[in-house]
Every structure is written in C-alpha cells, then in structure tokens.
Amino acid sequence: MKNSSQPSPPKLFSHLYIERDVLDHPQSQMIRRKFADSQVILIDHYKEVFNRPSQSFAAQSHSKKLILARKEGKFLHEGSQYSDGFGHEQFFYASSVKGCLYDCDYCYLQGLYPSANTVLFVNLEDVFEQLRPYLGKVTLVATSYDTDTLAIESLTHQTSMWLDFADQYENLYLEIRTKSANIKSLRSIFPNPRVTLAWTLSPQEIVDRYEHATPSLEKRLGAVAEAITLGWKVRLCIDPVIYTEKFAILYPELIEQIFRTIDPEAIEHLTLGSFRMSQSHLRSLKKLRRSDVAFYPYIVRDEMATYPEAIETHILETLLAKATQYLPKERIRTWQRQS
Amino acid sequence: MIYLITALDAEARPLCEYYRLKRDTSLPYTLYRSEEMVLLVSGMGRTNALMALSALLGWRIPEDKDILINIGICGAPLEYRIGEALLIHQILDGDRRYYPDILYSHLLRETSMRCVDTPQSLCGDYPVDMESSAIFQAASRFFKLHQMAFLKIVSDHCTPELVTKEGVMELLRSHVDTLDTLISRLRAIQKESSFFSADERDTIDVFKTRFTKSQGDALEDALTYFRFRNKGKFPPLNLLIPNSKRERSLLLEELIATLTA
Ligand code: SF4
C-alpha cells in the first residue's frame, strides 16, 4: 500500500440516521442544523441501525453516530433493585435516550445494547403524557438513568423540558444523574427544590483509566460548586467504586478533595456504592474484552456480581470513616448487597 | 488480509496490476492473491456474489483485523459525476436495508445505493449496482460492520449499454489511490485479534485441562485481568498441578488471588 496516512478521528455524530416519521420534528430539525455537515441517512425504524447484528461496540465508541427516532410504547420503567428510590412513593426512570456520549468501561450499557451509538427519542412530549396519570402521588423520576442526558443537553434540551414540566407538578421529583460539567442550561432556570442534580465523582486516576470521554474530576467539581451557588439541590455519588490496589489511597483522597471544594452543608446526600452488575451484563462485558473491570473475580449471587463481601465491607467502611468526618451518617447513603 | 471483491474481470484487472496480484486456483472462482491481499471476481448479480464470497470466506476465514472492500462500477442519477467515487452508507434492496459502519474520516462522497436485479436504463433516486446487498449479507457473517466498505465508481447515468470493458478498466485505474487511502483508513481502526500470543494461549489451554470448566473460566478471567493491568506481561504458570481435588482448588484460588491483587 502506498498510502499509509493515519485517519483523523471522525467528527462526533458524523452520521445522523433519522426515522422518516421524525424528519420534520422540531428537535430533528434543530439537530440537523447543528450537525449541518453530517451525513443524513433516512431509515424506517431505529432498530434497523441500532440493533444490527455484527456491530462492534468497542470500535463504534470512537465514532459515535446519532439516531433520531420516535419512541413507541412505554417511556417509563420502574426503578430497579440496583438503584435507590429515596423513599418516594413511586420511582420511575425515563428512557428518552438509548446509549451514552461517554464511554465508561464499567457501564452496563455495553452489556445491554448491541451498539455504542446514541438513539434520541425526540417525542419527549409523549413521556409527559405517560407520566401525568401517576402524578397524584409523590413520584421520583430519574431522567438520566441509563444515559447521561446533561452530556448532550446542548443538543437535545431535554433536561430543560423536564425542568419546565416539573415546575407544573408539585408531586414530581426529578433526579438528574450526570458526569457532565456542562450546566449552561441550568444557569437561566430558577432552581426547583424538587429537582436533585446527582454528580458521579471518581478519583482522577479512575476517570483516566475507566471513564473515557468524561470531564475531569476538577471540571465536575467546578460544575457541582456552580450548581450549588445557583441554588440547585445537589447529591454526590461515589458510586460505583472500582476496587484497585490503590483504593485505600485514591478514594479517601477523593473525599478530601471533594470537601476542600464543596461545603458539606450544601449537599443533600452522599451516596457510596461499590461496583455491581447483573451477571448477564457482566458476561456481555467480558465478551467485549475492553477492560480489566469485567474480569475481576466477583462473587455472583442471585444473578448479581459484586466484590467479595470482605472487600465490599472494606470499601464501605473505609469510605464511611472518611465521609463521616464531613457529613452526619444520616446524609450518607450506601449500597450494599442485602445478605 | 485485505479482501477485495469485484463483479467483473475488467474491474479486477487494474487492481491486479497495481497490487501485483497473482492468479490463485484454489477455488472454482477467479481469484488473485498476494501475501496481504486476496481479490475475488464474483461474477455479476446477487446470486453469483453470494456464492462466490461465501466460498471464499469459508475457505479463508477472516480475522478481527482483516477488512473487506467491494469495489466496482455503478450506474447513477445525473447529480453524480461520471468517474466519481462513492462510499456507500446504506444499501437498499427491496424492503431490506444494510448499513456498513463508517467509523473513519474520509473525503469521499457518501450515498445510499440500490441493489437491483438487472442493469438499469431508467435512473431512480440513488446509484445502483447488482451485488452489494449479497456481498453485505455474506460478509457480515464473518466481518464486523466496520471491517467492510463499499466503494463504487460511477460509470454511467443509467446507460449501461454504453459501458465498455476499456472504460471500466480506466475508471478503476483512475481510483487505485482512492482505494489505497480507503484501505489504510479501514485498517487503522481494526484491532489486533489476539489478546494472548499463540504460546501463551497454548500454556493457558494446557493448564486449564487440569481443572473443571468453571475453574478454567475463572482462571482465564484472572489472566485477562492480569494482562490488562500489566501490559505485555504474562505470569509464570507452574504446570505441576497436585492430584488431589482439594489441593488443586486451593492452588487455583491462590493463583487467582495473586493475579487479581
Ligand atoms: S456516564 Fe453513565 S451511562 Fe454514560 S457510559 Fe458512563 S456509566 Fe454509562
């Protein structure tokens, strides 16, 4: 071969696959304007692209494509055993996006989806319709549960739409979980006390090693501090903790670093939890063979893989001991396998 | 290995000259080879393409770092220039659609393409060829979607009767550089197939025979974990395994603990 030039990485969302039916949806039009140079490929149904056999999640992760679609059926799913509903009468997560802009090695989406591409369901108005009948009771909705909606907020404006909707319903509580440092959309909105912004934080070494394409710890902490100053309710999550040989240094240092920047009084909760995953997702992760995270000798019980009990306890005790130097125990939530 | 697939001998000829490929008679299809490339002339139409490519891929099974390019001429509507090279991002065949993954940057014009039964004398909405959907179908059993590409050169505006053998050869000759660039782009995004070397693989397999299937799987996981954490290193595996079941289990437990510490 004469030509051996190295390709530059393709632009993010170099290809927009758009369902014919949503081509004229205002959100599709807005996205097409933003990505005016991207290839537009018309499709009938998002599954013909997203669910293709023979995709490589790993290869696609370096060149993600965007699929715009209409969601049919249920947008809302009941919260799972792996998550914390914070004692609300009802807990749902809303799936208006499939896939994530970020690329964390420990992410269960790799086991869940055949593709690293992102599907954006543009008909968010239908989620609101589906949610309304439930709002007679106190209801928590996690809007960023199996994705990071804030990471693509400048593209979708979905978080802003959720915030507008939440303003109208007193029983509706939102949790927006993120690793993003982009909180531009929150600057112009009056903070809603029923909305919690939950930042996942990890030591920078863990970010570098396992949380590809995510903002640095410093940037996330900057966003947390700004959100607090703006008046938003904030929860911090050190979850999932990835156990490595440097755990006992990295994670206590993380807690110190957090509270050097953030006033402990200003946060609602701190959530601590070690890595856990359903066995079937873990199996898929192993097949992809992308990172050591998938190959740790976890203990599998009731279809769930966790660190061995002694390590899990060590993780929680170490972190609790450090965290309680800053926060009362009641404001620290932990995830541990029920034995 | 680079797999090139053309329908016509006239398409293959300039590529054989450029890449110095030699005729290979291993299969009952027209095949040319060099050390790193194999070029198959499938014949025209879906059925020929499906059969010829299936035979080739069954004979020489691709690896993770291999790539496949279907290169050839196509008819196209007027907005496509004669001689223009097109990279296909969607193949339409009746109700079916196929999507190669284009995960690299390039300067080619991208388009959808229809795969049809016969040469077309009426132009529709997209360029047309007669093999791409079959090639996609056969290839996607062996290749991931980002390992294949469909490169088509516009030969006519749906006037197939005007296409000559010499004309086809000239069109292909004028795009060997385009093909070269595409090959290097495609190759750059493929990963090495082997995580462990052949020797390491042998050692692991021999070692695993002394344990149960689930113990062997746990050991393989621990070795993979170790390799990720210690790039390029491989731990010494002592092949003196105790006969007692209990001692073997203990040995394995200790080994896994060491590898994943
Ligand atoms: S940010 Fe969350 S959803 Fe996105 S890749 Fe990471 S773990 Fe997965």
Coordinates of C-alpha atoms and ligand atoms in Angstrom, one line a residue:
Chain A
M1 CA 0.0 0.0 0.0
K2 CA 1.5 3.4 -0.9
N3 CA -0.8 5.5 1.2
S4 CA -0.4 4.9 4.9
S5 CA -1.8 8.2 6.3
Q6 CA -3.4 7.9 9.7
P7 CA -7.0 9.0 9.7
S8 CA -8.1 11.8 11.9
P9 CA -10.9 10.7 14.2
P10 CA -14.3 11.3 12.6
K11 CA -16.4 14.1 14.0
L12 CA -18.9 13.3 16.7
F13 CA -22.2 12.2 15.2
S14 CA -20.7 12.3 11.7
H15 CA -23.8 10.3 10.6
L16 CA -27.4 11.1 11.6
Y17 CA -29.8 8.2 11.0
I18 CA -33.3 9.7 11.1
E19 CA -36.6 7.9 11.1
R20 CA -38.6 9.2 8.2
D21 CA -41.5 9.9 10.6
V22 CA -39.5 12.3 12.7
L23 CA -37.6 14.1 10.0
D24 CA -39.8 17.2 10.4
H25 CA -40.0 17.0 14.2
P26 CA -38.7 20.4 15.6
Q27 CA -36.0 18.6 17.6
S28 CA -34.8 16.7 14.5
Q29 CA -34.7 20.0 12.6
M30 CA -32.7 21.7 15.3
I31 CA -30.2 18.8 15.4
R32 CA -29.8 18.8 11.7
R33 CA -29.0 22.5 11.8
K34 CA -26.4 21.8 14.5
F35 CA -24.8 19.0 12.5
A36 CA -25.1 20.5 9.1
D37 CA -22.0 18.7 7.9
S38 CA -23.1 15.3 9.0
Q39 CA -24.4 12.6 6.6
V40 CA -28.2 12.3 6.9
I41 CA -29.5 8.8 6.3
L42 CA -33.2 8.1 6.2
I43 CA -34.4 5.0 8.0
D44 CA -37.8 3.5 8.7
H45 CA -37.1 2.3 12.3
Y46 CA -34.2 3.0 14.6
K47 CA -33.8 -0.8 15.3
E48 CA -32.6 -1.4 11.7
V49 CA -29.5 0.6 12.6
F50 CA -29.2 0.2 16.4
N51 CA -29.9 -3.5 16.6
R52 CA -27.9 -4.6 13.6
P53 CA -26.0 -7.8 14.1
S54 CA -22.2 -7.7 13.8
Q55 CA -21.6 -4.3 15.3
S56 CA -18.5 -3.6 17.3
F57 CA -19.3 -1.7 20.5
A58 CA -15.6 -1.0 21.0
A59 CA -15.0 0.3 17.5
Q60 CA -18.1 2.4 17.5
S61 CA -17.2 4.0 20.8
H62 CA -14.6 6.0 18.9
S63 CA -17.0 7.3 16.3
K64 CA -20.5 7.5 17.7
K65 CA -23.4 8.1 15.4
L66 CA -26.8 9.6 16.3
I67 CA -30.1 8.0 15.6
L68 CA -33.3 10.1 15.8
A69 CA -36.4 8.2 16.4
R70 CA -39.9 8.2 17.8
K71 CA -40.4 6.1 20.9
E72 CA -43.3 3.8 20.8
G73 CA -44.8 2.3 23.9
K74 CA -43.5 2.8 27.5
F75 CA -41.1 5.6 28.2
L76 CA -41.3 4.9 32.0
H77 CA -39.8 2.0 33.8
E78 CA -40.0 1.1 37.5
G79 CA -36.8 1.6 39.4
S80 CA -34.6 -1.5 39.8
Q81 CA -33.1 -3.3 42.7
Y82 CA -29.7 -1.8 41.8
S83 CA -30.9 1.7 42.5
D84 CA -32.2 3.8 45.3
G85 CA -35.7 5.3 45.1
F86 CA -35.0 7.6 48.1
G87 CA -38.2 6.6 49.8
H88 CA -40.6 8.2 47.3
E89 CA -44.0 6.6 46.8
Q90 CA -43.2 5.8 43.2
F91 CA -39.9 5.7 41.4
F92 CA -39.5 5.6 37.6
Y93 CA -36.7 6.1 35.3
A94 CA -37.4 7.6 31.9
S95 CA -35.6 6.3 28.9
S96 CA -35.7 9.0 26.3
V97 CA -32.2 8.3 25.2
K98 CA -30.5 4.9 24.4
G99 CA -26.8 4.9 24.7
C100 CA -24.4 7.5 26.2
L101 CA -22.0 10.0 24.9
Y102 CA -19.5 8.9 27.5
D103 CA -17.7 5.6 27.4
C104 CA -17.2 4.1 30.9
D105 CA -15.5 0.7 31.0
Y106 CA -17.8 -0.4 33.8
C107 CA -21.0 0.7 32.1
Y108 CA -23.7 -1.9 31.9
L109 CA -25.0 -0.3 28.7
Q110 CA -22.2 -2.2 26.9
G111 CA -23.9 -5.4 28.0
L112 CA -27.4 -4.1 27.4
Y113 CA -27.1 -2.7 23.9
P114 CA -25.7 -4.1 20.7
S115 CA -24.4 -0.6 19.6
A116 CA -22.4 2.2 21.1
N117 CA -24.4 4.7 19.0
T118 CA -27.0 7.0 20.6
V119 CA -30.7 6.9 20.0
L120 CA -32.5 10.0 20.8
F121 CA -36.3 9.7 21.1
V122 CA -37.4 13.1 20.0
N123 CA -41.1 12.8 21.1
L124 CA -40.4 13.7 24.8
E125 CA -44.0 15.2 24.8
D126 CA -45.2 11.6 25.0
V127 CA -43.3 10.8 28.2
F128 CA -45.0 13.7 29.9
E129 CA -48.4 12.3 28.7
Q130 CA -47.5 8.9 30.1
L131 CA -46.3 10.4 33.4
R132 CA -49.3 12.6 34.1
P133 CA -51.7 9.9 35.4
Y134 CA -49.1 9.0 38.1
L135 CA -48.7 12.4 39.5
G136 CA -51.4 12.2 42.1
K137 CA -48.8 10.5 44.2
V138 CA -45.3 11.7 45.1
T139 CA -43.2 10.4 42.3
L140 CA -39.5 10.4 41.6
V141 CA -38.3 10.2 38.0
A142 CA -34.7 9.6 37.2
T143 CA -34.4 11.3 33.8
S144 CA -30.8 10.3 33.2
Y145 CA -30.8 6.8 34.3
D146 CA -29.3 4.8 31.5
T147 CA -27.5 7.6 29.8
D148 CA -26.1 11.0 30.7
T149 CA -28.7 13.5 29.5
L150 CA -26.8 16.5 30.6
A151 CA -23.9 15.5 28.5
I152 CA -26.0 16.0 25.4
E153 CA -28.2 18.8 26.7
S154 CA -26.9 21.4 24.3
L155 CA -28.1 19.1 21.6
T156 CA -31.4 17.9 22.9
H157 CA -32.6 20.5 25.5
Q158 CA -34.4 17.6 27.1
T159 CA -33.3 18.5 30.6
S160 CA -34.7 21.9 30.2
M161 CA -38.0 20.4 29.0
W162 CA -38.1 18.1 32.0
L163 CA -37.5 21.1 34.3
D164 CA -40.3 23.1 32.7
F165 CA -42.6 20.1 33.2
A166 CA -41.5 19.5 36.8
D167 CA -42.4 23.1 37.6
Q168 CA -46.0 22.4 36.9
Y169 CA -46.4 19.3 39.2
E170 CA -45.9 19.5 42.9
N171 CA -45.7 15.8 43.3
L172 CA -43.0 15.3 40.8
Y173 CA -39.4 15.0 41.9
L174 CA -36.6 14.6 39.4
E175 CA -33.2 13.2 39.8
I176 CA -30.7 14.1 37.1
R177 CA -27.6 12.0 37.4
T178 CA -24.5 13.1 35.5
K179 CA -20.8 13.2 35.0
S180 CA -21.1 16.2 32.8
A181 CA -19.6 19.6 33.6
N182 CA -21.9 21.4 31.2
I183 CA -24.5 23.1 33.3
K184 CA -25.1 26.0 31.0
S185 CA -28.8 25.0 30.6
L186 CA -29.3 25.4 34.4
R187 CA -27.9 28.9 34.6
S188 CA -31.0 30.6 33.1
I189 CA -33.6 28.5 35.1
F190 CA -34.9 29.2 38.5
P191 CA -33.8 26.3 40.8
N192 CA -36.6 23.8 41.6
P193 CA -36.3 22.4 45.1
R194 CA -37.8 19.1 43.9
V195 CA -35.0 18.6 41.5
T196 CA -31.8 16.9 42.6
L197 CA -28.7 17.0 40.5
A198 CA -26.6 14.0 41.2
W199 CA -23.0 14.0 40.2
T200 CA -21.0 10.9 40.0
L201 CA -17.4 11.5 41.1
S202 CA -14.4 9.3 40.9
P203 CA -10.7 9.8 41.6
Q204 CA -8.9 11.3 38.6
E205 CA -6.9 8.1 38.1
I206 CA -10.1 6.1 37.9
V207 CA -11.6 8.7 35.5
D208 CA -8.5 8.4 33.3
R209 CA -8.5 4.7 33.3
Y210 CA -12.1 3.8 33.1
E211 CA -14.4 6.8 32.4
H212 CA -13.4 7.6 28.8
A213 CA -14.6 10.9 27.2
T214 CA -15.9 12.2 30.5
P215 CA -15.0 15.5 32.1
S216 CA -12.2 15.5 34.6
L217 CA -12.9 15.4 38.3
E218 CA -11.8 19.0 38.6
K219 CA -14.3 20.1 36.0
R220 CA -17.1 18.1 37.6
L221 CA -16.3 19.6 40.9
G222 CA -16.4 23.0 39.3
A223 CA -19.9 22.3 37.9
V224 CA -21.0 21.0 41.3
A225 CA -19.9 24.2 43.0
E226 CA -21.6 26.3 40.5
A227 CA -24.8 24.4 40.7
I228 CA -24.8 24.9 44.4
T229 CA -24.1 28.6 44.1
L230 CA -27.0 28.8 41.6
G231 CA -29.3 27.3 44.3
W232 CA -29.8 23.8 43.0
K233 CA -30.1 20.7 45.2
V234 CA -27.0 18.5 44.8
R235 CA -26.3 14.9 45.7
L236 CA -22.9 13.4 45.2
C237 CA -22.3 9.8 44.3
I238 CA -19.1 7.9 44.7
D239 CA -20.7 5.0 43.0
P240 CA -19.5 2.8 41.5
V241 CA -16.3 2.5 43.5
I242 CA -13.8 0.5 41.4
Y243 CA -11.6 -1.5 43.6
T244 CA -7.9 -1.4 42.6
E245 CA -4.7 -1.8 44.5
K246 CA -4.7 1.9 45.2
F247 CA -8.2 2.0 46.5
A248 CA -7.2 2.9 50.1
I249 CA -5.3 6.0 48.9
L250 CA -7.4 7.1 45.9
Y251 CA -10.9 7.2 47.4
P252 CA -10.2 8.7 50.8
E253 CA -8.2 11.4 48.9
L254 CA -11.2 11.9 46.6
I255 CA -13.5 12.6 49.6
E256 CA -10.9 15.1 51.0
Q257 CA -10.6 16.8 47.6
I258 CA -14.4 17.0 47.3
F259 CA -14.9 18.7 50.6
R260 CA -12.0 21.0 50.0
T261 CA -14.1 22.5 47.2
I262 CA -17.6 21.8 48.3
D263 CA -19.3 22.8 51.6
P264 CA -20.6 19.6 53.1
E265 CA -23.6 21.5 54.4
A266 CA -24.6 22.4 50.8
I267 CA -25.1 18.8 49.6
E268 CA -28.2 16.8 50.2
H269 CA -26.7 13.3 50.3
L270 CA -23.5 11.5 49.6
T271 CA -24.1 8.1 48.0
L272 CA -21.5 5.4 48.3
G273 CA -21.6 2.1 46.5
S274 CA -19.2 -0.4 45.1
F275 CA -19.3 -1.8 41.6
R276 CA -22.2 -4.3 40.9
M277 CA -23.7 -5.6 37.8
S278 CA -26.2 -8.3 36.8
Q279 CA -24.4 -11.4 35.7
S280 CA -25.8 -11.4 32.2
H281 CA -24.5 -7.9 31.6
L282 CA -21.1 -8.9 33.0
R283 CA -21.0 -11.8 30.6
S284 CA -21.5 -9.5 27.7
L285 CA -18.9 -7.1 29.0
K286 CA -16.4 -10.0 29.1
K287 CA -17.2 -10.8 25.5
L288 CA -16.2 -7.3 24.5
R289 CA -12.9 -7.7 26.4
R290 CA -12.4 -3.9 26.7
S291 CA -11.1 -3.5 30.3
D292 CA -10.0 -5.3 33.4
V293 CA -13.2 -4.2 35.2
A294 CA -15.1 -7.1 33.6
F295 CA -12.6 -9.7 34.7
Y296 CA -12.3 -9.2 38.4
P297 CA -13.2 -12.3 40.4
Y298 CA -16.6 -11.1 41.5
I299 CA -18.9 -13.1 43.7
V300 CA -22.2 -13.9 41.9
R301 CA -25.2 -14.4 44.0
D302 CA -28.9 -14.1 42.9
E303 CA -27.7 -13.2 39.4
M304 CA -25.8 -10.2 40.7
A305 CA -22.0 -9.9 40.6
T306 CA -20.4 -7.9 43.4
Y307 CA -17.0 -7.7 45.1
P308 CA -16.5 -10.4 47.7
E309 CA -18.2 -9.5 50.9
A310 CA -14.9 -8.7 52.7
I311 CA -13.8 -6.3 50.0
E312 CA -17.3 -4.7 49.8
T313 CA -17.3 -4.2 53.5
H314 CA -13.7 -2.8 53.4
I315 CA -14.8 -0.3 50.7
L316 CA -17.8 0.9 52.6
E317 CA -16.1 1.1 56.0
T318 CA -13.1 3.0 54.6
L319 CA -15.3 5.4 52.8
L320 CA -17.8 5.8 55.6
A321 CA -15.0 6.5 58.1
K322 CA -13.7 9.3 55.8
A323 CA -17.1 10.7 54.8
T324 CA -18.4 10.9 58.4
Q325 CA -15.6 13.4 59.0
Y326 CA -17.5 15.8 56.9
L327 CA -21.2 14.6 57.0
P328 CA -23.5 13.1 59.5
K329 CA -24.3 9.5 58.8
E330 CA -28.0 10.2 58.0
R331 CA -26.8 12.1 54.9
I332 CA -24.7 9.3 53.7
R333 CA -26.5 6.5 51.7
T334 CA -24.8 3.3 50.9
W335 CA -25.5 0.5 48.6
Q336 CA -24.5 -2.9 49.8
R337 CA -25.8 -6.3 48.9
Q338 CA -28.6 -7.5 51.3
S339 CA -27.3 -10.6 52.8
Chain B
M1 CA -5.7 -9.7 5.0
I2 CA -7.5 -7.4 2.7
Y3 CA -10.4 -8.9 0.8
L4 CA -11.3 -7.1 -2.4
I5 CA -14.4 -8.1 -4.2
T6 CA -15.3 -7.1 -7.8
A7 CA -18.1 -8.3 -10.0
L8 CA -16.2 -8.1 -13.3
D9 CA -12.8 -9.1 -14.5
A10 CA -12.4 -5.6 -16.1
E11 CA -12.8 -4.2 -12.6
A12 CA -10.2 -6.6 -11.2
R13 CA -7.5 -6.1 -13.9
P14 CA -6.2 -2.7 -12.9
L15 CA -6.2 -3.7 -9.2
C16 CA -4.2 -6.9 -10.1
E17 CA -1.6 -4.7 -11.9
Y18 CA -1.4 -2.1 -9.2
Y19 CA -1.1 -4.5 -6.3
R20 CA 0.8 -7.1 -8.3
L21 CA -1.6 -9.9 -7.6
K22 CA -1.1 -13.4 -8.9
R23 CA -3.8 -15.8 -10.1
D24 CA -4.7 -18.4 -7.5
T25 CA -6.6 -21.5 -8.5
S26 CA -7.6 -22.8 -5.0
L27 CA -11.3 -22.1 -5.6
P28 CA -13.6 -22.6 -8.6
Y29 CA -13.8 -18.8 -8.9
T30 CA -11.5 -16.2 -10.3
L31 CA -9.1 -15.3 -7.5
Y32 CA -5.9 -13.2 -7.4
R33 CA -3.6 -13.0 -4.4
S34 CA -0.6 -11.5 -2.8
E35 CA 0.6 -12.0 0.8
E36 CA -1.7 -9.4 2.2
M37 CA -4.5 -9.3 -0.3
V38 CA -7.0 -11.5 -2.0
L39 CA -9.2 -10.3 -4.8
L40 CA -12.3 -12.2 -5.8
V41 CA -14.1 -11.8 -9.1
S42 CA -17.6 -12.9 -8.1
G43 CA -19.4 -12.5 -11.4
M44 CA -22.5 -10.3 -11.9
G45 CA -25.6 -10.4 -9.8
R46 CA -26.6 -11.2 -6.2
T47 CA -26.6 -15.0 -6.6
N48 CA -23.1 -15.1 -8.0
A49 CA -21.8 -12.7 -5.4
L50 CA -23.3 -14.6 -2.5
M51 CA -22.0 -17.9 -3.7
A52 CA -18.5 -16.8 -4.6
L53 CA -18.0 -14.8 -1.5
S54 CA -19.4 -17.5 0.8
A55 CA -16.9 -19.9 -0.8
L56 CA -14.0 -17.5 -0.3
L57 CA -14.8 -16.7 3.3
G58 CA -15.4 -20.4 4.2
W59 CA -12.1 -21.2 2.7
R60 CA -10.1 -18.4 4.3
I61 CA -11.9 -17.3 7.4
P62 CA -11.3 -13.6 8.2
E63 CA -9.7 -12.4 11.5
D64 CA -10.5 -9.4 13.6
K65 CA -8.0 -7.2 11.8
D66 CA -9.0 -8.1 8.3
I67 CA -11.0 -5.9 6.0
L68 CA -13.3 -6.3 3.0
I69 CA -13.9 -3.8 0.2
N70 CA -16.5 -4.3 -2.5
I71 CA -15.2 -2.1 -5.3
G72 CA -16.7 -1.7 -8.7
I73 CA -18.7 0.4 -11.1
C74 CA -22.3 1.6 -10.6
G75 CA -25.0 3.4 -12.6
A76 CA -26.2 6.7 -11.0
P77 CA -28.6 9.6 -11.5
L78 CA -27.4 12.7 -13.2
E79 CA -26.3 14.5 -10.0
Y80 CA -23.5 12.0 -9.7
R81 CA -20.5 12.7 -11.9
I82 CA -19.2 10.0 -14.2
G83 CA -15.9 8.8 -12.6
E84 CA -16.9 10.0 -9.2
A85 CA -16.0 7.6 -6.3
L86 CA -18.8 7.0 -3.8
L87 CA -18.7 5.4 -0.4
I88 CA -21.9 3.6 0.4
H89 CA -23.6 4.1 3.8
Q90 CA -26.9 2.4 3.1
I91 CA -27.7 -0.5 0.7
L92 CA -31.4 -0.7 -0.2
D93 CA -32.7 -4.0 -1.6
G94 CA -36.4 -4.2 -1.8
D95 CA -37.7 -3.9 1.8
R96 CA -34.2 -4.7 3.2
R97 CA -31.6 -2.3 4.2
Y98 CA -28.0 -2.8 5.1
Y99 CA -25.6 -0.4 6.8
P100 CA -21.8 -0.7 6.8
D101 CA -20.3 1.2 9.7
I102 CA -18.1 4.1 8.5
L103 CA -16.0 4.8 11.6
Y104 CA -13.2 6.7 9.9
S105 CA -12.9 10.1 8.3
H106 CA -12.6 10.4 4.6
L107 CA -13.1 12.8 1.7
L108 CA -15.4 10.7 -0.5
R109 CA -19.0 11.5 -1.3
E110 CA -21.2 9.2 0.7
T111 CA -24.6 8.0 -0.5
S112 CA -27.2 5.3 -0.3
M113 CA -27.3 2.7 -3.1
R114 CA -29.9 0.4 -4.5
C115 CA -29.0 -3.2 -5.3
V116 CA -31.0 -4.3 -8.3
D117 CA -31.6 -7.4 -10.5
T118 CA -30.6 -6.1 -13.9
P119 CA -28.7 -3.2 -15.4
Q120 CA -30.9 -0.1 -15.2
S121 CA -31.7 2.1 -18.1
L122 CA -34.0 4.3 -16.0
C123 CA -32.4 6.3 -13.2
G124 CA -34.2 6.3 -9.8
D125 CA -33.2 8.2 -6.7
Y126 CA -29.9 6.5 -5.9
P127 CA -26.9 4.9 -7.6
V128 CA -27.5 1.2 -8.5
D129 CA -25.4 -1.9 -8.5
M130 CA -26.2 -5.6 -8.7
E131 CA -24.1 -7.2 -5.9
S132 CA -23.7 -5.0 -2.9
S133 CA -26.6 -6.4 -0.8
A134 CA -25.5 -10.0 -1.3
I135 CA -21.9 -9.1 -0.5
F136 CA -23.0 -7.4 2.6
Q137 CA -25.1 -10.4 3.7
A138 CA -22.4 -12.9 3.1
A139 CA -19.6 -10.8 4.6
S140 CA -21.5 -9.7 7.7
R141 CA -21.4 -13.4 8.9
F142 CA -17.6 -13.1 9.0
F143 CA -16.8 -9.5 9.4
K144 CA -18.0 -6.8 11.8
L145 CA -19.7 -3.9 10.1
H146 CA -16.8 -1.6 10.5
Q147 CA -14.5 -4.0 8.7
M148 CA -16.2 -3.6 5.4
A149 CA -16.7 -0.9 2.9
F150 CA -18.4 -0.5 -0.4
L151 CA -16.6 1.8 -2.9
K152 CA -18.4 2.4 -6.2
I153 CA -17.3 4.4 -9.2
V154 CA -20.0 6.0 -11.3
S155 CA -19.7 4.5 -14.8
D156 CA -22.9 5.8 -16.5
H157 CA -26.1 7.7 -16.0
C158 CA -28.2 4.6 -16.5
T159 CA -26.9 3.9 -19.9
P160 CA -25.3 0.5 -19.3
E161 CA -25.1 -0.3 -23.0
L162 CA -22.5 2.5 -23.3
V163 CA -20.2 1.0 -20.7
T164 CA -17.2 -0.7 -22.3
K165 CA -14.6 -3.0 -20.8
E166 CA -11.8 -0.5 -21.5
G167 CA -13.9 2.2 -19.9
V168 CA -14.3 0.2 -16.8
M169 CA -10.6 -0.6 -16.6
E170 CA -9.8 3.1 -17.0
L171 CA -12.3 4.1 -14.2
L172 CA -10.8 1.6 -11.8
R173 CA -7.3 2.6 -12.8
S174 CA -8.1 6.2 -12.0
H175 CA -9.2 5.3 -8.5
V176 CA -6.4 3.0 -7.2
D177 CA -5.2 5.8 -5.0
T178 CA -8.7 6.3 -3.6
L179 CA -8.8 2.6 -2.8
D180 CA -5.4 2.8 -1.3
T181 CA -6.5 5.5 1.1
L182 CA -9.7 3.7 2.0
I183 CA -7.7 0.6 2.8
S184 CA -5.4 2.5 5.1
R185 CA -8.3 4.2 6.9
L186 CA -10.1 1.0 7.3
R187 CA -7.1 -0.8 8.6
A188 CA -6.3 1.8 11.1
I189 CA -9.5 1.2 13.0
Q190 CA -9.2 -2.6 13.2
K191 CA -7.9 -4.1 16.4
E192 CA -5.4 -6.9 16.8
S193 CA -7.3 -10.2 17.1
S194 CA -5.1 -12.0 19.7
F195 CA -5.1 -10.9 23.3
F196 CA -2.7 -13.6 24.2
S197 CA 0.1 -14.8 22.0
A198 CA -0.1 -18.3 20.4
D199 CA 2.4 -19.6 23.0
E200 CA 0.6 -18.0 25.9
R201 CA -2.7 -19.4 24.5
D202 CA -1.1 -22.9 24.4
T203 CA 0.1 -22.6 28.0
I204 CA -3.3 -21.5 29.2
D205 CA -5.1 -24.2 27.4
V206 CA -2.8 -26.9 28.8
F207 CA -3.1 -25.5 32.3
K208 CA -6.8 -25.4 32.1
T209 CA -7.2 -29.0 31.2
R210 CA -6.3 -29.9 34.8
F211 CA -9.3 -28.0 36.1
T212 CA -13.1 -28.1 35.8
K213 CA -14.7 -25.9 33.1
S214 CA -15.8 -23.3 35.6
Q215 CA -12.4 -23.2 37.3
G216 CA -10.8 -22.9 33.9
D217 CA -13.1 -19.9 33.1
A218 CA -12.2 -18.2 36.4
L219 CA -8.5 -18.7 35.7
E220 CA -8.9 -17.3 32.2
D221 CA -10.7 -14.2 33.6
A222 CA -7.9 -13.7 36.2
L223 CA -5.3 -14.0 33.5
T224 CA -7.1 -11.5 31.3
Y225 CA -7.4 -9.1 34.3
F226 CA -3.7 -9.5 34.9
R227 CA -2.8 -8.8 31.3
F228 CA -4.9 -5.6 31.3
R229 CA -3.3 -4.4 34.4
N230 CA 0.3 -5.4 33.4
K231 CA 0.6 -4.7 29.7
G232 CA 2.6 -7.3 27.8
K233 CA 3.3 -9.4 30.9
F234 CA 2.3 -13.0 31.4
P235 CA 2.6 -14.7 34.8
P236 CA 4.6 -17.9 35.1
L237 CA 2.2 -20.8 35.3
N238 CA 3.6 -23.8 37.1
L239 CA 2.4 -26.9 35.3
L240 CA 3.0 -29.2 38.3
I241 CA -0.6 -29.5 39.4
P242 CA -1.4 -31.6 42.5
N243 CA -3.6 -34.6 42.0
S244 CA -5.9 -34.0 45.0
K245 CA -9.1 -32.1 44.1
R246 CA -8.9 -30.1 47.2
E247 CA -5.3 -29.1 46.7
R248 CA -6.0 -28.1 43.1
S249 CA -8.8 -25.9 44.2
L250 CA -6.6 -24.2 46.8
L251 CA -3.9 -23.7 44.3
L252 CA -6.3 -22.1 41.8
E253 CA -7.8 -19.9 44.5
E254 CA -4.3 -18.6 45.5
L255 CA -3.3 -18.1 41.8
I256 CA -6.4 -16.1 41.1
A257 CA -5.9 -14.0 44.2
T258 CA -2.3 -13.2 43.2
L259 CA -3.3 -12.4 39.6
T260 CA -6.1 -10.0 40.6
A261 CA -4.4 -8.5 43.7
Ligands
SF4_1 S1 -21.8 8.1 32.1 FE1 -23.1 6.5 32.9 S2 -24.4 5.9 31.2 FE2 -22.7 7.0 30.4 S3 -21.2 5.5 29.8 FE3 -20.7 6.2 31.9 S4 -21.7 4.8 33.3 FE4 -22.6 4.5 31.2

